[in-house]
Tab-separated table of C-alpha atoms in Angstrom:
chain	number	residue	atom	x	y	z
Y	186	MET	CA	116.380	126.722	93.219
Y	187	GLU	CA	116.923	125.713	89.485
Y	188	PRO	CA	113.120	125.077	88.661
Y	189	ALA	CA	113.612	123.485	85.413
Y	190	ARG	CA	116.662	121.005	86.292
Y	191	TYR	CA	114.668	120.400	89.750
Y	192	HIS	CA	111.596	119.137	87.905
Y	193	GLU	CA	113.922	117.358	85.440
Y	194	SER	CA	115.507	115.309	88.087
Y	195	THR	CA	112.240	114.685	90.038
Y	196	ASP	CA	110.409	113.557	86.938
Y	197	PHE	CA	113.097	111.460	85.787
Y	198	LEU	CA	113.020	109.336	89.060
Y	199	ARG	CA	109.210	109.403	89.363
Y	200	ASP	CA	108.888	108.048	86.062
Y	201	ARG	CA	111.449	105.297	86.487
Y	202	ILE	CA	109.780	104.238	89.698
Y	203	MET	CA	106.371	104.165	88.017
Y	204	ASP	CA	107.447	102.172	85.199
Y	205	GLY	CA	109.288	99.727	87.091
Y	206	THR	CA	112.658	100.485	85.935
Y	207	LEU	CA	113.616	101.237	89.474
Y	208	PRO	CA	111.977	98.345	91.419
Y	209	ALA	CA	110.798	98.540	94.997
Y	210	GLY	CA	113.684	98.160	97.457
Y	211	GLN	CA	116.255	99.530	94.957
Y	212	ARG	CA	118.617	101.772	96.622
Y	213	LEU	CA	119.215	105.186	95.059
Y	214	PRO	CA	122.139	107.156	94.442
Y	215	SER	CA	123.041	109.604	97.170
Y	216	GLU	CA	121.862	113.434	96.956
Y	217	GLU	CA	125.618	114.273	95.951
Y	218	GLU	CA	125.600	111.510	93.268
Y	219	LEU	CA	122.322	112.822	91.820
Y	220	ALA	CA	123.259	116.360	92.148
Y	221	LYS	CA	126.492	115.640	89.780
Y	222	GLU	CA	124.311	113.476	87.547
Y	223	PHE	CA	121.669	116.243	86.660
Y	224	GLY	CA	123.967	119.247	87.156
Y	225	VAL	CA	121.963	120.851	90.132
Y	226	SER	CA	122.799	121.569	93.716
Y	227	ARG	CA	122.137	119.176	96.707
Y	228	PRO	CA	119.212	121.496	98.096
Y	229	THR	CA	117.668	121.295	94.733
Y	230	VAL	CA	118.000	117.346	94.911
Y	231	ARG	CA	116.795	117.278	98.491
Y	232	GLN	CA	113.624	119.194	97.563
Y	233	GLY	CA	113.004	116.573	94.710
Y	234	ILE	CA	113.604	113.749	97.036
Y	235	THR	CA	111.137	115.393	99.598
Y	236	GLU	CA	108.338	115.683	97.002
Y	237	LEU	CA	109.055	111.992	96.160
Y	238	ARG	CA	108.654	111.079	99.835
Y	239	VAL	CA	105.402	112.842	100.378
Y	240	ALA	CA	103.960	111.116	97.334
Y	241	GLY	CA	105.164	107.687	98.840
Y	242	LEU	CA	107.543	106.705	96.198
Y	243	VAL	CA	110.770	107.046	98.182
Y	244	GLU	CA	111.777	106.350	101.830
Y	245	VAL	CA	114.958	107.452	103.561
Y	246	LEU	CA	116.147	104.942	106.170
Y	247	MET	CA	118.657	106.674	108.714
Y	248	GLY	CA	122.160	105.436	107.955
Y	249	ARG	CA	121.211	103.370	105.024
Y	250	GLY	CA	120.129	105.687	102.320
Y	251	MET	CA	117.364	106.109	99.999
Y	252	PHE	CA	115.044	103.370	98.755
Y	253	VAL	CA	112.283	103.122	96.297
Y	254	ARG	CA	108.823	102.254	97.325
Y	255	SER	CA	106.988	101.198	93.962
Y	256	PRO	CA	103.030	101.437	94.423
Y	257	HIS	CA	102.898	98.477	91.860
Y	258	ALA	CA	104.895	96.025	93.910
Y	259	ARG	CA	103.173	93.205	95.599
Y	260	PRO	CA	103.687	93.508	99.211
Y	261	ASN	CA	105.941	91.064	101.515
Y	262	THR	CA	102.823	90.743	103.867
Y	263	THR	CA	99.246	89.202	102.780
Y	264	ARG	CA	97.000	88.783	105.846
Y	265	PRO	CA	93.584	87.315	105.945
Y	266	ARG	CA	90.912	89.623	107.664
Y	267	GLY	CA	88.202	88.105	109.831
Y	268	VAL	CA	87.453	86.030	112.864
Y	269	ARG	CA	87.508	82.146	113.156
Y	270	ARG	CA	86.718	79.660	115.777
Y	271	ASP	CA	89.594	77.325	116.949
Y	272	ARG	CA	89.496	73.845	118.201
Y	273	GLY	CA	88.796	74.832	121.653
Y	274	GLY	CA	85.868	76.946	120.694
Y	275	ARG	CA	87.603	80.330	121.135
Y	276	TYR	CA	87.315	83.082	118.767
Y	277	VAL	CA	90.446	84.049	117.328
Y	278	GLU	CA	91.804	86.269	114.394
Y	279	ALA	CA	91.674	84.666	110.853
Y	280	ASP	CA	95.477	85.491	110.455
Y	281	ALA	CA	96.582	83.443	113.253
Y	282	ILE	CA	99.070	85.743	114.212
Y	283	ARG	CA	100.747	85.636	117.685
Y	284	ARG	CA	100.541	89.179	118.981
Y	285	THR	CA	102.347	90.851	121.964
Y	286	THR	CA	101.163	93.816	123.804
Y	287	ARG	CA	104.042	96.170	124.276
Y	288	ASP	CA	102.670	97.782	127.544
Y	289	GLU	CA	99.722	97.122	129.896
Y	290	PRO	CA	96.470	97.917	128.290
Y	291	THR	CA	95.117	101.016	129.309
Y	292	ALA	CA	91.263	100.980	130.440
Y	293	THR	CA	89.353	104.186	130.622
Y	294	ARG	CA	85.790	105.290	130.634
Y	295	THR	CA	85.072	107.580	127.773
Y	296	GLY	CA	81.891	109.067	125.893
Y	297	ALA	CA	80.980	107.508	122.453
Y	298	ARG	CA	82.579	109.832	119.745
Y	299	LEU	CA	80.223	111.342	117.113
Y	300	ALA	CA	82.265	109.485	114.343
Y	301	LEU	CA	81.461	106.260	115.800
Y	302	VAL	CA	77.751	106.245	116.453
Y	303	ASP	CA	76.783	105.303	112.880
Y	304	VAL	CA	78.754	101.928	113.251
Y	305	LEU	CA	78.014	101.396	116.785
Y	306	PRO	CA	74.449	102.597	117.287
Y	307	VAL	CA	74.524	104.519	120.534
Y	308	PRO	CA	73.807	108.028	121.456
Y	309	PRO	CA	76.773	110.564	121.281
Y	310	GLY	CA	78.615	110.602	124.417
Y	311	GLU	CA	77.006	107.413	125.574
Y	312	PRO	CA	79.473	105.999	128.464
Y	313	MET	CA	81.849	103.577	126.921
Y	314	PHE	CA	84.377	100.956	128.453
Y	315	THR	CA	87.434	101.796	126.327
Y	316	ASP	CA	90.557	99.657	126.163
Y	317	ASP	CA	93.902	100.618	124.355
Y	318	GLU	CA	96.495	98.435	123.178
Y	319	TRP	CA	99.944	98.771	120.992
Y	320	GLN	CA	100.422	95.143	119.676
Y	321	THR	CA	103.561	93.789	117.703
Y	322	ALA	CA	104.293	90.464	116.016
Y	323	GLU	CA	107.045	89.021	114.115
Y	324	HIS	CA	109.647	90.200	116.082
Y	325	GLY	CA	108.352	93.820	115.877
Y	326	ARG	CA	108.075	93.757	112.063
Y	327	LEU	CA	104.252	94.046	112.430
Y	328	CYS	CA	102.646	96.742	114.517
Y	329	ARG	CA	99.059	97.671	115.280
Y	330	VAL	CA	97.219	99.840	117.565
Y	331	ARG	CA	93.865	98.667	118.859
Y	332	ARG	CA	91.063	100.288	120.764
Y	333	THR	CA	87.989	98.444	122.109
Y	334	TYR	CA	84.721	100.218	122.893
Y	335	VAL	CA	82.083	98.568	124.850
Y	336	PRO	CA	78.859	100.471	125.739
Y	337	PHE	CA	78.417	100.233	129.474
Y	338	SER	CA	74.940	99.201	128.981
Y	339	VAL	CA	75.975	95.758	127.601
Y	340	PRO	CA	77.281	94.418	130.787
Y	341	GLU	CA	74.646	95.959	133.184
Y	342	ASN	CA	72.768	93.644	135.312
Y	343	THR	CA	75.400	90.939	134.652
Y	344	PRO	CA	78.235	89.454	136.636
Y	345	TYR	CA	80.539	91.495	134.450
Y	346	SER	CA	79.213	94.927	135.491
Y	347	GLY	CA	81.808	97.334	135.677
Y	348	THR	CA	84.269	95.210	133.689
Y	349	ALA	CA	84.880	94.150	130.012
Y	350	PRO	CA	81.720	91.763	129.203
Y	351	ARG	CA	82.203	88.466	127.666
Y	352	LEU	CA	80.602	87.509	124.562
Y	353	GLY	CA	77.684	85.268	124.565
Y	354	HIS	CA	76.616	82.528	122.074
Y	355	GLY	CA	76.287	83.075	118.464
Y	356	PRO	CA	78.114	86.154	118.034
Y	357	HIS	CA	78.862	87.637	114.272
Y	358	TRP	CA	81.087	90.355	112.982
Y	359	SER	CA	80.996	92.952	110.338
Y	360	GLU	CA	83.930	95.088	109.132
Y	361	ASN	CA	84.570	98.568	107.662
Y	362	VAL	CA	87.897	99.004	106.070
Y	363	ARG	CA	89.413	102.169	104.610
Y	364	SER	CA	92.680	103.760	104.105
Y	365	ARG	CA	93.615	107.118	105.066
Y	366	MET	CA	96.642	109.278	106.094
Y	367	PRO	CA	97.966	108.646	109.688
Y	368	LEU	CA	97.459	111.348	112.498
Y	369	PRO	CA	101.104	112.314	113.935
Y	370	ASP	CA	100.897	110.162	117.180
Y	371	GLU	CA	99.616	107.197	114.870
Y	372	ALA	CA	102.529	107.740	112.509
Y	373	THR	CA	104.913	107.650	115.439
Y	374	SER	CA	103.463	104.653	117.293
Y	375	LEU	CA	103.461	102.634	113.964
Y	376	HIS	CA	106.800	103.894	112.724
Y	377	LEU	CA	105.115	104.842	109.543
Y	378	ALA	CA	107.571	106.258	106.787
Y	379	ASP	CA	106.504	109.456	105.151
Y	380	GLY	CA	103.719	109.167	102.689
Y	381	ALA	CA	102.801	105.842	104.079
Y	382	PRO	CA	98.963	105.391	104.507
Y	383	LEU	CA	97.236	103.878	107.638
Y	384	VAL	CA	94.749	101.083	107.201
Y	385	HIS	CA	91.868	101.796	109.432
Y	386	VAL	CA	89.507	99.060	110.521
Y	387	LEU	CA	86.367	98.842	112.407
Y	388	ARG	CA	84.923	95.591	113.477
Y	389	LEU	CA	81.634	95.581	114.990
Y	390	THR	CA	80.667	92.273	117.161
Y	391	SER	CA	76.891	91.737	117.369
Y	392	ASP	CA	74.874	88.990	119.350
Y	393	GLN	CA	72.284	86.506	117.513
Y	394	HIS	CA	69.703	89.281	118.161
Y	395	GLU	CA	71.626	92.163	116.296
Y	396	GLN	CA	72.349	93.880	119.497
Y	397	PRO	CA	75.842	95.665	119.198
Y	398	LEU	CA	78.289	94.305	121.625
Y	399	VAL	CA	81.810	95.282	121.046
Y	400	LEU	CA	83.480	97.631	118.584
Y	401	ALA	CA	86.989	97.168	117.923
Y	402	GLU	CA	89.023	99.872	116.145
Y	403	PHE	CA	92.407	98.963	114.404
Y	404	GLY	CA	95.099	101.247	112.978
Y	405	ILE	CA	97.710	99.141	110.713
Y	406	SER	CA	100.523	100.300	108.762
Y	407	GLY	CA	99.407	100.307	104.962
Y	408	ASP	CA	102.841	100.245	103.822
Y	409	ASP	CA	103.678	96.778	102.290
Y	410	LEU	CA	100.334	95.307	103.403
Y	411	GLU	CA	97.673	93.388	101.425
Y	412	ILE	CA	94.434	92.426	102.713
Y	413	SER	CA	92.927	88.968	101.648
Y	414	CYS	CA	89.218	88.117	101.971
Y	415	GLY	CA	87.652	84.680	101.140
Y	416	PHE	CA	84.147	83.955	99.877
Y	417	GLY	CA	82.259	80.640	99.895
Y	418	ARG	CA	81.307	78.933	96.738
Y	419	SER	CA	77.720	79.245	95.758
Y	420	SER	CA	75.646	76.049	95.625
Protein backbone atom coordinates (compact mmCIF):
# COMPACT_ATOMS: atom_id res chain seq x y z
CA MET A 1 0.00 0.00 0.00
CA GLU A 2 1.27 3.51 -0.87
CA PRO A 3 -0.25 5.62 1.96
CA ALA A 4 0.46 9.09 0.53
CA ARG A 5 -0.70 8.22 -3.00
CA TYR A 6 -3.66 6.26 -1.63
CA HIS A 7 -4.96 9.31 0.25
CA GLU A 8 -4.19 11.55 -2.70
CA SER A 9 -6.34 9.54 -5.10
CA THR A 10 -9.16 9.00 -2.60
CA ASP A 11 -9.24 12.64 -1.51
CA PHE A 12 -9.16 13.80 -5.13
CA LEU A 13 -12.27 11.77 -6.02
CA ARG A 14 -14.07 12.67 -2.78
CA ASP A 15 -13.46 16.40 -3.28
CA ARG A 16 -14.67 16.28 -6.89
CA ILE A 17 -17.83 14.45 -5.87
CA MET A 18 -18.55 16.84 -3.00
CA ASP A 19 -18.03 20.01 -5.07
CA GLY A 20 -20.14 18.70 -7.95
CA THR A 21 -17.33 18.38 -10.48
CA LEU A 22 -18.24 14.70 -10.66
CA PRO A 23 -22.07 14.74 -10.66
CA ALA A 24 -24.36 11.96 -9.51
CA GLY A 25 -24.57 9.21 -12.13
CA GLN A 26 -21.17 10.03 -13.61
CA ARG A 27 -19.29 6.90 -14.59
CA LEU A 28 -15.81 6.79 -13.04
CA PRO A 29 -12.72 5.53 -14.83
CA SER A 30 -11.85 1.88 -14.29
CA GLU A 31 -9.47 0.75 -11.54
CA GLU A 32 -6.76 0.29 -14.16
CA GLU A 33 -7.26 3.80 -15.54
CA LEU A 34 -7.22 5.35 -12.06
CA ALA A 35 -4.08 3.41 -11.15
CA LYS A 36 -2.30 4.80 -14.19
CA GLU A 37 -3.54 8.33 -13.57
CA PHE A 38 -2.31 8.45 -9.97
CA GLY A 39 0.71 6.19 -10.40
CA VAL A 40 -0.43 3.63 -7.85
CA SER A 41 -1.27 -0.06 -7.90
CA ARG A 42 -4.76 -1.42 -8.54
CA PRO A 43 -5.07 -2.78 -4.96
CA THR A 44 -4.39 0.77 -3.73
CA VAL A 45 -7.11 2.17 -5.99
CA ARG A 46 -9.48 -0.62 -4.90
CA GLN A 47 -8.94 0.28 -1.24
CA GLY A 48 -9.79 3.91 -1.98
CA ILE A 49 -12.92 2.95 -3.90
CA THR A 50 -13.99 0.76 -0.98
CA GLU A 51 -13.66 3.75 1.34
CA LEU A 52 -15.79 5.88 -0.98
CA ARG A 53 -18.40 3.11 -1.25
CA VAL A 54 -18.68 2.83 2.53
CA ALA A 55 -19.12 6.63 2.67
CA GLY A 56 -21.99 6.32 0.18
CA LEU A 57 -20.23 8.37 -2.51
CA VAL A 58 -19.63 5.62 -5.08
CA GLU A 59 -21.57 2.57 -6.17
CA VAL A 60 -20.29 -0.36 -8.21
CA LEU A 61 -22.78 -1.94 -10.61
CA MET A 62 -21.85 -5.43 -11.71
CA GLY A 63 -20.87 -5.47 -15.37
CA ARG A 64 -21.37 -1.71 -15.77
CA GLY A 65 -18.64 -0.04 -13.72
CA MET A 66 -18.33 2.52 -10.93
CA PHE A 67 -20.70 5.48 -10.62
CA VAL A 68 -20.93 8.61 -8.48
CA ARG A 69 -23.62 8.92 -5.81
CA SER A 70 -23.53 12.60 -4.86
CA PRO A 71 -25.14 13.48 -1.50
CA HIS A 72 -26.15 16.88 -2.91
CA ALA A 73 -28.06 15.66 -5.95
CA ARG A 74 -31.85 15.91 -5.89
CA PRO A 75 -33.35 12.42 -5.89
CA ASN A 76 -35.29 10.99 -8.80
CA THR A 77 -38.15 9.99 -6.49
CA THR A 78 -40.23 12.34 -4.33
CA ARG A 79 -43.10 10.74 -2.48
CA PRO A 80 -45.66 12.32 -0.13
CA ARG A 81 -46.11 10.47 3.15
CA GLY A 82 -49.39 9.87 4.89
CA VAL A 83 -52.87 8.49 4.39
CA ARG A 84 -55.83 9.94 2.50
CA ARG A 85 -59.40 8.90 1.81
CA ASP A 86 -60.34 8.05 -1.76
CA ARG A 87 -63.70 8.62 -3.44
CA GLY A 88 -64.91 5.23 -2.34
CA GLY A 89 -64.30 6.09 1.32
CA ARG A 90 -61.28 3.79 1.67
CA TYR A 91 -58.09 4.88 3.35
CA VAL A 92 -55.12 4.66 0.98
CA GLU A 93 -51.49 5.75 0.85
CA ALA A 94 -51.05 9.43 0.00
CA ASP A 95 -48.51 8.64 -2.72
CA ALA A 96 -51.15 6.65 -4.69
CA ILE A 97 -48.53 4.10 -5.77
CA ARG A 98 -49.88 0.72 -6.89
CA ARG A 99 -47.78 -1.82 -5.02
CA THR A 100 -47.46 -5.52 -5.66
CA THR A 101 -46.72 -8.06 -2.95
CA ARG A 102 -43.97 -10.37 -4.17
CA ASP A 103 -44.95 -13.38 -2.05
CA GLU A 104 -47.92 -14.34 0.07
CA PRO A 105 -47.95 -12.24 3.26
CA THR A 106 -46.64 -14.14 6.28
CA ALA A 107 -48.92 -13.92 9.31
CA THR A 108 -47.53 -14.96 12.69
CA ARG A 109 -48.15 -14.53 16.39
CA THR A 110 -45.34 -12.68 18.14
CA GLY A 111 -44.68 -10.84 21.36
CA ALA A 112 -44.34 -7.04 21.40
CA ARG A 113 -40.68 -6.04 21.09
CA LEU A 114 -39.30 -3.76 23.75
CA ALA A 115 -38.28 -1.24 21.08
CA LEU A 116 -41.93 -0.81 20.02
CA VAL A 117 -43.72 -0.46 23.35
CA ASP A 118 -43.13 3.30 23.49
CA VAL A 119 -44.85 3.77 20.14
CA LEU A 120 -47.55 1.15 20.57
CA PRO A 121 -48.25 1.39 24.32
CA VAL A 122 -48.56 -2.27 25.27
CA PRO A 123 -46.54 -4.30 27.78
CA PRO A 124 -43.37 -5.99 26.47
CA GLY A 125 -44.24 -9.47 25.24
CA GLU A 126 -47.91 -8.62 24.66
CA PRO A 127 -49.31 -11.07 22.08
CA MET A 128 -49.44 -9.47 18.65
CA PHE A 129 -50.87 -10.40 15.27
CA THR A 130 -47.94 -9.76 12.89
CA ASP A 131 -48.12 -9.61 9.11
CA ASP A 132 -45.01 -9.37 6.88
CA GLU A 133 -44.96 -8.23 3.24
CA TRP A 134 -42.27 -7.45 0.66
CA GLN A 135 -43.71 -4.96 -1.82
CA THR A 136 -42.57 -3.55 -5.15
CA ALA A 137 -43.81 -0.84 -7.49
CA GLU A 138 -42.93 0.74 -10.82
CA HIS A 139 -41.66 -2.51 -12.35
CA GLY A 140 -39.52 -3.34 -9.34
CA ARG A 141 -37.73 0.02 -9.15
CA LEU A 142 -39.33 0.85 -5.79
CA CYS A 143 -39.14 -1.70 -2.98
CA ARG A 144 -40.18 -1.72 0.64
CA VAL A 145 -40.67 -4.19 3.44
CA ARG A 146 -43.73 -3.80 5.63
CA ARG A 147 -44.61 -5.38 8.94
CA THR A 148 -47.98 -4.79 10.58
CA TYR A 149 -48.56 -5.28 14.31
CA VAL A 150 -52.01 -5.62 15.85
CA PRO A 151 -52.40 -6.31 19.59
CA PHE A 152 -54.59 -9.37 20.10
CA SER A 153 -56.67 -7.31 22.53
CA VAL A 154 -57.93 -5.09 19.68
CA PRO A 155 -60.18 -7.67 17.94
CA GLU A 156 -61.21 -9.41 21.17
CA ASN A 157 -64.94 -9.92 21.52
CA THR A 158 -65.53 -8.81 17.93
CA PRO A 159 -66.41 -10.78 14.79
CA TYR A 160 -62.74 -10.46 13.81
CA SER A 161 -61.28 -12.26 16.80
CA GLY A 162 -58.36 -14.41 15.66
CA THR A 163 -57.91 -12.42 12.44
CA ALA A 164 -56.56 -9.01 11.50
CA PRO A 165 -59.13 -6.43 12.69
CA ARG A 166 -60.86 -3.92 10.49
CA LEU A 167 -60.72 -0.29 11.48
CA GLY A 168 -63.75 1.49 12.84
CA HIS A 169 -64.86 5.05 12.16
CA GLY A 170 -62.65 8.04 12.70
CA PRO A 171 -59.14 6.57 12.71
CA HIS A 172 -56.16 8.90 12.61
CA TRP A 173 -52.44 8.39 12.10
CA SER A 174 -49.10 9.51 13.41
CA GLU A 175 -45.68 8.66 11.97
CA ASN A 176 -42.15 8.48 13.29
CA VAL A 177 -39.60 8.65 10.46
CA ARG A 178 -35.87 8.23 10.82
CA SER A 179 -32.91 7.00 8.81
CA ARG A 180 -30.43 4.37 9.89
CA MET A 181 -28.02 1.90 8.37
CA PRO A 182 -29.80 -1.30 7.33
CA LEU A 183 -29.38 -4.70 8.90
CA PRO A 184 -27.86 -7.31 6.57
CA ASP A 185 -31.20 -8.96 5.74
CA GLU A 186 -32.79 -5.55 5.06
CA ALA A 187 -29.96 -4.57 2.71
CA THR A 188 -30.39 -7.85 0.85
CA SER A 189 -34.20 -7.64 0.62
CA LEU A 190 -34.16 -4.05 -0.65
CA HIS A 191 -31.09 -4.48 -2.88
CA LEU A 192 -29.37 -1.56 -1.15
CA ALA A 193 -26.04 -0.34 -2.44
CA ASP A 194 -23.08 -0.18 -0.07
CA GLY A 195 -23.40 2.87 2.17
CA ALA A 196 -27.09 3.44 1.33
CA PRO A 197 -29.26 4.23 4.38
CA LEU A 198 -32.64 2.78 5.25
CA VAL A 199 -35.66 5.02 5.87
CA HIS A 200 -37.48 3.48 8.83
CA VAL A 201 -41.12 4.49 9.33
CA LEU A 202 -43.43 3.61 12.21
CA ARG A 203 -47.07 4.51 11.51
CA LEU A 204 -49.53 4.24 14.40
CA THR A 205 -53.26 4.08 13.71
CA SER A 206 -55.55 5.06 16.59
CA ASP A 207 -59.31 5.33 16.92
CA GLN A 208 -61.31 8.42 17.86
CA HIS A 209 -60.75 7.60 21.54
CA GLU A 210 -56.92 7.50 21.12
CA GLN A 211 -56.96 3.71 21.47
CA PRO A 212 -54.01 2.28 19.47
CA LEU A 213 -55.22 -0.12 16.80
CA VAL A 214 -52.43 -0.96 14.36
CA LEU A 215 -48.72 -0.26 14.11
CA ALA A 216 -47.18 -0.51 10.64
CA GLU A 217 -43.41 -0.64 10.26
CA PHE A 218 -41.89 0.22 6.86
CA GLY A 219 -38.36 -0.19 5.60
CA ILE A 220 -37.64 1.85 2.46
CA SER A 221 -34.41 2.44 0.60
CA GLY A 222 -33.11 5.89 1.51
CA ASP A 223 -31.04 5.96 -1.65
CA ASP A 224 -32.49 8.34 -4.23
CA LEU A 225 -35.60 9.05 -2.13
CA GLU A 226 -37.06 12.32 -0.87
CA ILE A 227 -40.06 12.54 1.46
CA SER A 228 -42.50 15.39 1.05
CA CYS A 229 -44.94 16.53 3.76
CA GLY A 230 -47.73 19.06 3.28
CA PHE A 231 -49.20 21.46 5.83
CA GLY A 232 -52.49 23.29 5.71
CA ARG A 233 -52.68 27.04 5.65
CA SER A 234 -53.49 28.78 8.89
CA SER A 235 -56.69 30.80 8.92
